[in-house]
mmCIF file of C-alpha atoms in Angstrom:
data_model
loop_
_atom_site.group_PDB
_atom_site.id
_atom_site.type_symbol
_atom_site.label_atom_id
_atom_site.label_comp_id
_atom_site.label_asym_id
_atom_site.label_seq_id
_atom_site.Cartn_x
_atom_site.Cartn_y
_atom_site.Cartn_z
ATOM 1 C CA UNK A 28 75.378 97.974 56.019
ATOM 2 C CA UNK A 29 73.594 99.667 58.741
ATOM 3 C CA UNK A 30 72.664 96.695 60.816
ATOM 4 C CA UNK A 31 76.679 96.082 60.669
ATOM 5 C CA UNK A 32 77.280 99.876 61.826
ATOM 6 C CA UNK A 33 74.532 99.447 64.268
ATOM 7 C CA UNK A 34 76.442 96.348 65.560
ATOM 8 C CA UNK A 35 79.764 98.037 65.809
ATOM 9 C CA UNK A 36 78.155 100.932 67.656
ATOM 10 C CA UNK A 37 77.064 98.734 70.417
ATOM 11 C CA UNK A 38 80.128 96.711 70.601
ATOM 12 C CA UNK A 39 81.886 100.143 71.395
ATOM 13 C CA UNK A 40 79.678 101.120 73.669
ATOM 14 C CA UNK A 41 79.883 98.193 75.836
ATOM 15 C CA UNK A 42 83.688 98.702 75.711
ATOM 16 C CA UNK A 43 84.085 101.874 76.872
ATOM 17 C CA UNK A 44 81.660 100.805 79.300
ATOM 18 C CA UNK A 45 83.579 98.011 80.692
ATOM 19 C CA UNK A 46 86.568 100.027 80.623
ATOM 20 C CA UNK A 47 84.658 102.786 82.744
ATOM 21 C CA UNK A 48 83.894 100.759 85.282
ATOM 22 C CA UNK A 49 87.841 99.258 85.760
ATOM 23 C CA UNK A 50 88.519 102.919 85.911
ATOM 24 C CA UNK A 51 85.916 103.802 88.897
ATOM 25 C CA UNK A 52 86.903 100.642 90.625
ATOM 26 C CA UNK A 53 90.473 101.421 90.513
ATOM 27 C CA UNK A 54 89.964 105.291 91.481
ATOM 28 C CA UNK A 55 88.142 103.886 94.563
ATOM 29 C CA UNK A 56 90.977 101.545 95.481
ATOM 30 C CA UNK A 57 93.543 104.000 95.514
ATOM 31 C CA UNK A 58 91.220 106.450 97.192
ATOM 32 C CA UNK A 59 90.595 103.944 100.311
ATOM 33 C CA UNK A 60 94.584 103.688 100.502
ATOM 34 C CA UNK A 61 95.540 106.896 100.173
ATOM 35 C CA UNK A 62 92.953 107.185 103.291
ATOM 36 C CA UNK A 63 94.213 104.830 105.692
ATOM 37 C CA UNK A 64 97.892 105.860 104.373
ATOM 38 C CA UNK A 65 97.321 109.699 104.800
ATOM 39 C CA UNK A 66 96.112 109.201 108.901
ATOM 40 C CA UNK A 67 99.589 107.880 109.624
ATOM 41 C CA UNK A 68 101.476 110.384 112.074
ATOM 42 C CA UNK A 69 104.748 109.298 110.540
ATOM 43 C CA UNK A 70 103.252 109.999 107.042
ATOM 44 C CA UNK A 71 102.526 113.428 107.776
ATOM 45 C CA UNK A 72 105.362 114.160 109.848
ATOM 46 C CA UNK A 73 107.350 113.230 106.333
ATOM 47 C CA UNK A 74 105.487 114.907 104.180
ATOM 48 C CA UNK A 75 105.694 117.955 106.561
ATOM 49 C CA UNK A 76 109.727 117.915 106.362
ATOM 50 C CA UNK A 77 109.633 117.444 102.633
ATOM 51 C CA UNK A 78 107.009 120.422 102.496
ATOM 52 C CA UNK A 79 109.172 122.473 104.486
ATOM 53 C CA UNK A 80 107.006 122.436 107.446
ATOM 54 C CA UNK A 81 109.619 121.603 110.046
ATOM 55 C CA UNK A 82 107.680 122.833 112.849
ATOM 56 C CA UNK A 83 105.167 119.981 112.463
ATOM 57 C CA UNK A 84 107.802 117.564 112.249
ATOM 58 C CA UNK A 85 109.712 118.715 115.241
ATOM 59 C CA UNK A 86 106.646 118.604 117.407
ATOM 60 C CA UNK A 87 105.600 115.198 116.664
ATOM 61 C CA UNK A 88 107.210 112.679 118.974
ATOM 62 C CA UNK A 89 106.337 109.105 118.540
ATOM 63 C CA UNK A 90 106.058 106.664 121.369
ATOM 64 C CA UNK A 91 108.101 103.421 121.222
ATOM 65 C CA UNK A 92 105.727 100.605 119.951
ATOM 66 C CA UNK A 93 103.410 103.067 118.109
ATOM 67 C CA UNK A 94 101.294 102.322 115.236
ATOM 68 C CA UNK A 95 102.866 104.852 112.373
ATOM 69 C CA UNK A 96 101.777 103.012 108.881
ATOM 70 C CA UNK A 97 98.951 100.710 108.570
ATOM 71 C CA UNK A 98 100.078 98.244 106.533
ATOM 72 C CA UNK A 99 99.165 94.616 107.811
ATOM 73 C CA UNK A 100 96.705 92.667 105.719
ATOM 74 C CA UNK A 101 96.253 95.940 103.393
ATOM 75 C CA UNK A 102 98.526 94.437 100.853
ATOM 76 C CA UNK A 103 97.059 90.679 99.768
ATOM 77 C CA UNK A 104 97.679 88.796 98.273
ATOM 78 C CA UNK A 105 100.712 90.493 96.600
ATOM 79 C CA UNK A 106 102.493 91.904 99.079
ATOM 80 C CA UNK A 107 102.108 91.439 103.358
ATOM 81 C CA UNK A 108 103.729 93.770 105.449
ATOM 82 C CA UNK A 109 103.245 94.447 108.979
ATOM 83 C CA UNK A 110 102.444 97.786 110.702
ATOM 84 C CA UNK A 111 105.014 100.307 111.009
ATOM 85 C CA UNK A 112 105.710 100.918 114.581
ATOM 86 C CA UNK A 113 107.663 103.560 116.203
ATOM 87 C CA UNK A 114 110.954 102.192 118.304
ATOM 88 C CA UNK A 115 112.732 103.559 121.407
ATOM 89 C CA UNK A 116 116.606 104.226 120.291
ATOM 90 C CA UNK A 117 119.369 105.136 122.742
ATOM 91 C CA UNK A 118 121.549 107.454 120.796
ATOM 92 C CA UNK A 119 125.393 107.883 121.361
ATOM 93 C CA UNK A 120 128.201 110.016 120.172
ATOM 94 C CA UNK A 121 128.934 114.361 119.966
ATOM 95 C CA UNK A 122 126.763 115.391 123.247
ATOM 96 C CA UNK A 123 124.632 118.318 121.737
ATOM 97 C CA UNK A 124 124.208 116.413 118.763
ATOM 98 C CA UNK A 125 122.554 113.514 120.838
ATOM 99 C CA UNK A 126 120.493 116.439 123.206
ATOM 100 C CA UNK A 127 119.196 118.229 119.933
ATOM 101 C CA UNK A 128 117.539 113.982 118.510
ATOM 102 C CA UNK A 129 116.000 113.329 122.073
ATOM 103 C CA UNK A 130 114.513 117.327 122.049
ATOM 104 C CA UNK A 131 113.249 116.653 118.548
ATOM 105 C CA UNK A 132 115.320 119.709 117.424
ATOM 106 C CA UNK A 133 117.001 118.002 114.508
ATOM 107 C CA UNK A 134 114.489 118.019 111.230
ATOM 108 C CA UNK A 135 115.139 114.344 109.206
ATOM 109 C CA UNK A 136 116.674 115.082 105.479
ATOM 110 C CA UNK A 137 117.754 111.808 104.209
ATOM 111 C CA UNK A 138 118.016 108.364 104.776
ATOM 112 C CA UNK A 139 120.113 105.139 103.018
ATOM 113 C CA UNK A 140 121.500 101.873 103.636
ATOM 114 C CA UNK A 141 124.000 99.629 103.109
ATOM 115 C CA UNK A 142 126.685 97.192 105.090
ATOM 116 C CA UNK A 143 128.698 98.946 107.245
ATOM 117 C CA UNK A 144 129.820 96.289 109.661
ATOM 118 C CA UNK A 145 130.101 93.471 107.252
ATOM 119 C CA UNK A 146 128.011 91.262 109.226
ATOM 120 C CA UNK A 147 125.368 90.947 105.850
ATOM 121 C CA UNK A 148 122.623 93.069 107.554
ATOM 122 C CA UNK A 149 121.910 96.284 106.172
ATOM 123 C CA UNK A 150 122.769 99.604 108.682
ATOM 124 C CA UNK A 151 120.583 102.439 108.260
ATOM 125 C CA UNK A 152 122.209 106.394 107.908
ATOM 126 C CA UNK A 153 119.910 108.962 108.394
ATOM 127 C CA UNK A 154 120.409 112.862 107.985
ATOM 128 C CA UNK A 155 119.100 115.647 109.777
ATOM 129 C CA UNK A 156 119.109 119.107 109.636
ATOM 130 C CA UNK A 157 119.876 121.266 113.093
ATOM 131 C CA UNK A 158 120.913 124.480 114.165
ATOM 132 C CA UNK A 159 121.964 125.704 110.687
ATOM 133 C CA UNK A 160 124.656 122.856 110.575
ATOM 134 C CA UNK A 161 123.889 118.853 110.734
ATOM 135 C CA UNK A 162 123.858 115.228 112.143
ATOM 136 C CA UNK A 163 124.228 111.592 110.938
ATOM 137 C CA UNK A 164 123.330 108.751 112.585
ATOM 138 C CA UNK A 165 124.221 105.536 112.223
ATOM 139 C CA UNK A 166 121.517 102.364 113.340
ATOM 140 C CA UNK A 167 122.867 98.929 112.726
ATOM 141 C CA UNK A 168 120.642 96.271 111.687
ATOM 142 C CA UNK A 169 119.369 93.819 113.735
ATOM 143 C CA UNK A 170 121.298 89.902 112.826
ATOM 144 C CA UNK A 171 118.393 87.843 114.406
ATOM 145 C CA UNK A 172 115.820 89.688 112.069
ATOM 146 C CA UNK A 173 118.020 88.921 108.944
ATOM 147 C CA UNK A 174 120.134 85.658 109.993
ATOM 148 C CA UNK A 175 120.111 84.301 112.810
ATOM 149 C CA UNK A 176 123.342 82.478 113.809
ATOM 150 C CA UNK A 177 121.778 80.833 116.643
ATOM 151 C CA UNK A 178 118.959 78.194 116.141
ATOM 152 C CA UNK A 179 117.384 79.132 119.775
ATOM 153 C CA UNK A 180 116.036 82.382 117.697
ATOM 154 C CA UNK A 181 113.965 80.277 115.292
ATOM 155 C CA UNK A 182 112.303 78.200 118.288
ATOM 156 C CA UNK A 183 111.425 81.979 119.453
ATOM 157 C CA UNK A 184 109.903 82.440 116.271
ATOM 158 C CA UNK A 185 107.941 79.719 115.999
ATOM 159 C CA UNK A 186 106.131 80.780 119.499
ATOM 160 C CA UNK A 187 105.727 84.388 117.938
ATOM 161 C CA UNK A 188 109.097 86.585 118.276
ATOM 162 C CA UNK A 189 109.358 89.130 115.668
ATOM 163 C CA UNK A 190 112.884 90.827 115.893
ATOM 164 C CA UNK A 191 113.518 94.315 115.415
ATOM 165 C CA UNK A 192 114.769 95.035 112.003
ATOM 166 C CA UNK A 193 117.130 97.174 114.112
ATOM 167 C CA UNK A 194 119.037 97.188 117.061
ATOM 168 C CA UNK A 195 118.218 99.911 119.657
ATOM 169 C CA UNK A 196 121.834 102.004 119.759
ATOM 170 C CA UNK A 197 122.676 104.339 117.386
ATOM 171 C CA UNK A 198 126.078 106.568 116.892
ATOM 172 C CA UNK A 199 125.811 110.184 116.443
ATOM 173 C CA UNK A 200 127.867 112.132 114.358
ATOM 174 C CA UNK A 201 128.231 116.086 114.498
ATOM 175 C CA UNK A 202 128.679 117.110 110.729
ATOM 176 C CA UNK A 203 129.285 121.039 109.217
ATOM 177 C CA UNK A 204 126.552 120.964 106.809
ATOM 178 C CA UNK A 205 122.615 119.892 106.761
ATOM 179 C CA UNK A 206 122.551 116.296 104.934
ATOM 180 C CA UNK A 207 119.941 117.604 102.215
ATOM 181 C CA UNK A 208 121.642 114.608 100.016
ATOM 182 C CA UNK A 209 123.229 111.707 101.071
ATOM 183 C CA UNK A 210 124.349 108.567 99.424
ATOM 184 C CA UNK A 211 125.917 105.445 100.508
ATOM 185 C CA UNK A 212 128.585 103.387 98.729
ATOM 186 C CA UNK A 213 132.580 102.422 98.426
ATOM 187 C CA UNK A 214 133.980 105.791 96.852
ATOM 188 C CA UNK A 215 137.284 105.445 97.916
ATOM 189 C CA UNK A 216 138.126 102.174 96.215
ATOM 190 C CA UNK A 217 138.822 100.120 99.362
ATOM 191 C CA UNK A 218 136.359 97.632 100.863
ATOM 192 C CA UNK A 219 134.025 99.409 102.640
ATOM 193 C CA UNK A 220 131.186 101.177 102.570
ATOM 194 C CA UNK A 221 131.426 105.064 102.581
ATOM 195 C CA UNK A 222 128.983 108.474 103.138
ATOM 196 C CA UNK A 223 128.704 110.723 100.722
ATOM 197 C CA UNK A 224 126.350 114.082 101.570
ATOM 198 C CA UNK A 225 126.482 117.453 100.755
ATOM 199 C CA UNK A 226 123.812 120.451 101.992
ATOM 200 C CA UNK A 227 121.655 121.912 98.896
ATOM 201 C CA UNK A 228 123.465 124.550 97.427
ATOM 202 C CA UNK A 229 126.768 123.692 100.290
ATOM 203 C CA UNK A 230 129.441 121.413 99.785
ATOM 204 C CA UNK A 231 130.557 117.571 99.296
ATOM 205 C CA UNK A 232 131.610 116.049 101.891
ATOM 206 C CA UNK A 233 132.798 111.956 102.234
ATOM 207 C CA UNK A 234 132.816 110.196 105.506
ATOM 208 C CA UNK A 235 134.819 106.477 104.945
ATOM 209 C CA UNK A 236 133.805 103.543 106.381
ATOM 210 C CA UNK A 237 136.095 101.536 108.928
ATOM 211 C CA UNK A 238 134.559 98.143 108.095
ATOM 212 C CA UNK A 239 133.286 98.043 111.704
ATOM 213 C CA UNK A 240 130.144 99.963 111.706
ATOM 214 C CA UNK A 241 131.952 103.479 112.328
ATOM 215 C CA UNK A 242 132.288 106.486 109.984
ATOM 216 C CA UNK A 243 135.168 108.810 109.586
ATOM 217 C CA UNK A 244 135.577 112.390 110.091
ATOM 218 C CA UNK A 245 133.532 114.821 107.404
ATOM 219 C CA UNK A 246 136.349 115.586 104.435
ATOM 220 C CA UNK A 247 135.394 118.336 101.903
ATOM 221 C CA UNK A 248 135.877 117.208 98.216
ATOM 222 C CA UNK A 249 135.957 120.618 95.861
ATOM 223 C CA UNK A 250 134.131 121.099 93.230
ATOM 224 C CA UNK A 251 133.581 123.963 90.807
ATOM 225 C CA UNK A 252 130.139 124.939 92.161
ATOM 226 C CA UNK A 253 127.620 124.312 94.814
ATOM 227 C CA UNK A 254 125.680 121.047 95.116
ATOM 228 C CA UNK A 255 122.580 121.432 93.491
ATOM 229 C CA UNK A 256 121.532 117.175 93.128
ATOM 230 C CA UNK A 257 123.505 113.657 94.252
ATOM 231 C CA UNK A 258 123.054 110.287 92.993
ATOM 232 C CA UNK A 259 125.154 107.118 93.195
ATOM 233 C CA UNK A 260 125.102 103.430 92.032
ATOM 234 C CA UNK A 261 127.215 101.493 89.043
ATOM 235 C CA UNK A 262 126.887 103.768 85.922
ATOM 236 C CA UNK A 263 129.243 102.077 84.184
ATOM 237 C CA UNK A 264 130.572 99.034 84.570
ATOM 238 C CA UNK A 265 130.118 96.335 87.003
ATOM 239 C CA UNK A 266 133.513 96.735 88.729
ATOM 240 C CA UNK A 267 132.164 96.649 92.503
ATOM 241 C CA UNK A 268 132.780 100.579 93.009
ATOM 242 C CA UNK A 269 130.481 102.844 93.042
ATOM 243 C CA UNK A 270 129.830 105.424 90.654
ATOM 244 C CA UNK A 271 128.628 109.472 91.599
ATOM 245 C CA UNK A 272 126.814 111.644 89.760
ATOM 246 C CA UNK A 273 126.806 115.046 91.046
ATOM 247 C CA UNK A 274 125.053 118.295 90.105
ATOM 248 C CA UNK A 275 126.733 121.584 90.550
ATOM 249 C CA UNK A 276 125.826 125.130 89.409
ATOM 250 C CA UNK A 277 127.919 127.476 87.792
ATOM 251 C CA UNK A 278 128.365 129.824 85.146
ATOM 252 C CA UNK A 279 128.066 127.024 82.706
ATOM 253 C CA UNK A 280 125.187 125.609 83.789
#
């Protein structure tokens, strides 16, 4: 009996053992990528808006062609992305609201996708924050970097062209409320896709979708409270609209 207790006792020491070691090994992974990942400008300047720390991110201005996430050959063999790199874009639209993105006075809130032009490349919306009211932008995605339609572009990529995900312009819009939360989707039951955003602790507010890559003027939806949370997506069936979930406070909770 105690050579058989004996035995067991070693066979659970070498366990916890081997388990130890997976442990270290895996603490020293994620330390090395939280390293490289944490001495990204971009990183910081995010986690500076998200922290509050606005100043940070307003000061930081990233040339075009910049390293801002190290990411190539970080990731094999499960995953290989390139570097993040910062891009030169020529904005367009409400005058100050364009003056306050090129003077980095606008602090970045949110940011979503989806189809706006129907072309089948995702568009990128982004919210910022500015002068106690707000911006959108809109940045359409980039065809050749998705699907090409002509075959010239994959001879060019064969000899090493590597399309922008996005193309350079994008459209401004002046809206009445900082886009803490923002959401894209079709919420008005038509075929296009739509804005939803609201301010934390403001309003709602939808912006529709022309089809064509443009939004629509800011409309105020009422509800019984201020926004306190926003989510979308299909909660409940799979009918092709899309579904909102929105948090309000009130006397009721």
């Amino acid at each position: 009996m105690s050579l058989r207790l004996q035995a067991n006792s070693r066979l659970l020491f070498r366990v916890f053992l081997s388990h130890r070691v997976i442990f270290i090994a895996l603490l020293a992974m994620l330390v090395l990528a939280g390293v490289g990942i944490s001495n990204s400008s971009a990183v910081m300047s995010t986690l500076s808006v998200i922290a509050g720390n606005s100043e940070h991110a307003a000061s930081t201005k990233i040339a075009s062609g910049a390293i801002t996430v190290h990411a190539a050959g970080r990731g094999r063999p499960f995953m290989n992305l390139q570097d993040g790199r910062g891009m030169s874009v020529n904005y367009r639209g409400d005058h100050n609201a364009v003056a306050a993105l090129q003077n980095n006075a606008a602090q970045a809130r949110a940011l979503a996708a989806a189809d706006f032009d129907r072309n089948g490349t995702p568009d990128v919306v982004a919210g910022f924050a500015s002068n106690g009211t707000g911006l959108i932008t809109l940045q359409r995605g980039n065809p050749e970097a998705f699907a090409p339609a002509d075959d010239s572009v994959f001879a060019r990529m064969q000899q090493g062209y590597n399309p922008n995900s996005l193309l350079a312009g994008a459209d401004v819009y002046a809206v009445p409320a900082s886009p803490d939360f923002l959401v894209t989707g079709n919420f008005n039951h038509d075929t296009e896709k739509d804005v939803l955003f609201a301010a934390k602790g403001g309003a709602l507010y939808l912006m529709a979708g022309d089809g064509a890559g443009r939004l629509g003027d800011p409309q105020q939806i009422d509800l019984p409270g201020p926004v306190t949370a926003l989510g979308a997506g299909e909660f409940r069936a799979a009918d092709g609209f899309t579904d909102v979930a929105v948090g309000v406070s009130g006397p009721g909770g």
